[in-house]
Amino acid sequence: MNRSIKARFDNVVAQIGFVALGLIAPLACAAQVASTTIVRTGARDVLTRFEKNARTGRSGVPDVVRHPESYPRTTVDSVIAGLEMLAVSAEPELVRSEAAVALASAGSDDHPIPGVFEKKVQLYQRSNSNLVRGMIIAYIDSGQERTRAIDFLKATATSPAPPRFDAAPFLAAQHLSFMGAEGRAILTELYASGRLKDPHTFGFVKWFLSVPPQ
Amino acid sequence: MKISQSKVSATVLASTLILLAACGKDVLTVPTGSSKPPGSAPAHAFIDSTGKVSGATGAVTATGVTTIALKAGDKVTVTVISNECSGNPETVKMYGIISGVIASGSCAGGLVGQRVTIGPASTDGTVYFTATHQVFGEGPAGNVTGADPNYNVGLNDGYGDTDFNDVIITVQVTPDVPKLTCQGPAAPPAPLVRGQQVTCTVTGPGVVVTGWSFAGPAYNPDSAAHFIPGPPSGNPWSGPAVASGTVTARISVNGTPDSLKADFTVENRTGPAWHWQKDSLYWTFGELQAGQRCFTGLFVTGDTLNTVVGWNVRKGFCDGGVITPYPNVIAKGYTLQSATSGPNTGLYYVNTVTYRMDTQSNFLAAIKSGNNTRWKSVDPAQQAACTSAGLSASVNFFDFNSKCQNLAAVVAAFHAGLLLHEGYGRQNNSGHQGQLEQAAALPENDLYQVLEAVFRLGKSKTDTAAMLEARKITERLSVIYQDHTNVYDNWVPCGDIWKWYPSPKVWNYNPIIPGARCL
């Protein structure tokens, strides 16, 4: 009997906890199917947790930027702003690069976040971390506005490298080379057009196009 | 100490009422008054407390209560907390539905502090306690105070006084309540390692399991938590342990619904299979082994698109993808396994990892000894330099520098600098391979250890999660691998060298790498 009362008390406390934390009720529990529960918290909590996890390199991409349509606009904007700040100034560099991955992956073509693509490009242009810039190159096409992302990669592969980041054109071309038939077609076009000016990039693409698709 | 009969009676009554009031309901203690006291006090003329005193002794008020009621399954823990006896040994015994010698030792030392847990009781019933002096024999049943589940019992040995403080013990009754435990193959606190069998068992009298469930956090704190419903019956619930969490058992105790919870913690697998490091199992670096097909420049002035002199690439490729197979939707460097029973049913996790970090370096064939790309200078002096060295006027880069111009040491230093640049560097990992391995050795880039911890509900989601983790590490390493921020000055001082000018077909002596930082 005491245990029953205790169990009921625990349930009440748990329910209060869920409400207090602003969590979505675990509806799936009621349905008795294996499920996952997305925890929807405020921007501050998202960023605090993100920064903590980023120190281990296992931050993931916060649901709020991957699925902005499920959150209030103010929360989305706050998280984006926070990620931007982390990507620019957090220490160590691993945290900055994790924030860059999250920011580069933000939004989707179905649910774009206004202005986010420009923020990605600005971060690439202004960051003093090659790891951050490299992560933007590697993940920019996994977020919203994929067409613009491809254009960004093409421009990066064919433009002079930014200061102190001479690997940029090669990394952009290499990323395209891992994109299957679409990437191969783009590299074929760039190579044929003579727009690849970086020797490393040129040599790599020349080799890449000489071998059959994997 | 002597206590008057009337005082004893009053105290007994009061204590009995308190006990009855405190216990009520189905409380386990049923004071029964004095039962048949085993043994009788001898009529000795001297006091009993002649020995040394241990613990917080004092006279115990007689209550008339001598037994403690137990339910089937109960266990009792008896602790000797003090003595005022002289026995050597003084022996404490327990009688009733559980019986035996509880403690024995010298009153001068060794008796106090002894503790024993005994049981469980096989049936409902009572127990009582006695103390036995080695000379005066066994005293009456001890005097019980307290309430379920904690009692004090004052014991008199056979000496015959009535202060019930020769030995004082505490008795704690632990009822056999329904309990849920989850444990691995080894008894706690041995850790439960991912993939090992976890068995969750409900125990207790009259308990029937009416349902199971599991809830636990995702491997990645930013991901969603898991809820896994279990079967509506059956006990135990067991299967491979994948994720830490809480198991809930819905139970019925003699028809009354209730629930029990138990946590279990799953630790990551460790050891060589789950940690990559520099050895032939996971990383290799082959100096001068990369294919010449990667870069085919002739090292001539003016060929601005073919000026790559040295390279370090993924083995078998000419890219800087670092990891093989490159983590994408097609190629996988891991296998998955799922838990098909138990609390983690439906969770997939990484069963094996086979990713490798094999890289190779090389430098241009055109600058190596014996290369067939030869040039004939239109400059008579340059021709003469070669012919006087016993060579044809048409020579390759290596021979012109090392033999025609007697710069063998410079060419050797150039080659060495190239290999250092692509390899481990002249100092402080100042080569590409050194930078790569330094980064790969960081915990956040330990691909094996990171993948070890990945689990999700369903194969597809787990696959995606594992691939994302592998790719992120690959991308990080790839950037660091290509970056020149810390890769320089591997040929100091950076020398000048003779380089072919196709027009006007002469060799010119220039800095090998223009600019401040060399190789």
Short mmCIF file of C-alpha atoms in Angstrom, two decimals, chain A residues 4-20, chain B residues 261:
data_model
loop_
_atom_site.label_atom_id
_atom_site.label_comp_id
_atom_site.label_asym_id
_atom_site.label_seq_id
_atom_site.Cartn_x
_atom_site.Cartn_y
_atom_site.Cartn_z
CA SER A 4 1.34 2.33 -4.26
CA ILE A 5 1.09 5.72 -2.66
CA LYS A 6 4.76 6.29 -3.29
CA ALA A 7 4.37 5.27 -6.92
CA ARG A 8 1.44 7.62 -7.39
CA PHE A 9 3.41 10.42 -5.76
CA ASP A 10 6.32 9.76 -8.04
CA ASN A 11 3.99 9.92 -11.02
CA VAL A 12 2.59 13.25 -9.90
CA VAL A 13 6.06 14.63 -9.33
CA ALA A 14 7.13 13.36 -12.72
CA GLN A 15 4.13 14.96 -14.38
CA ILE A 16 4.78 18.25 -12.66
CA GLY A 17 8.35 17.99 -13.80
CA PHE A 18 7.31 17.48 -17.39
CA VAL A 19 4.97 20.45 -17.29
CA ALA A 20 7.48 22.64 -15.53
CA LYS B 261 11.29 0.66 -10.93
#
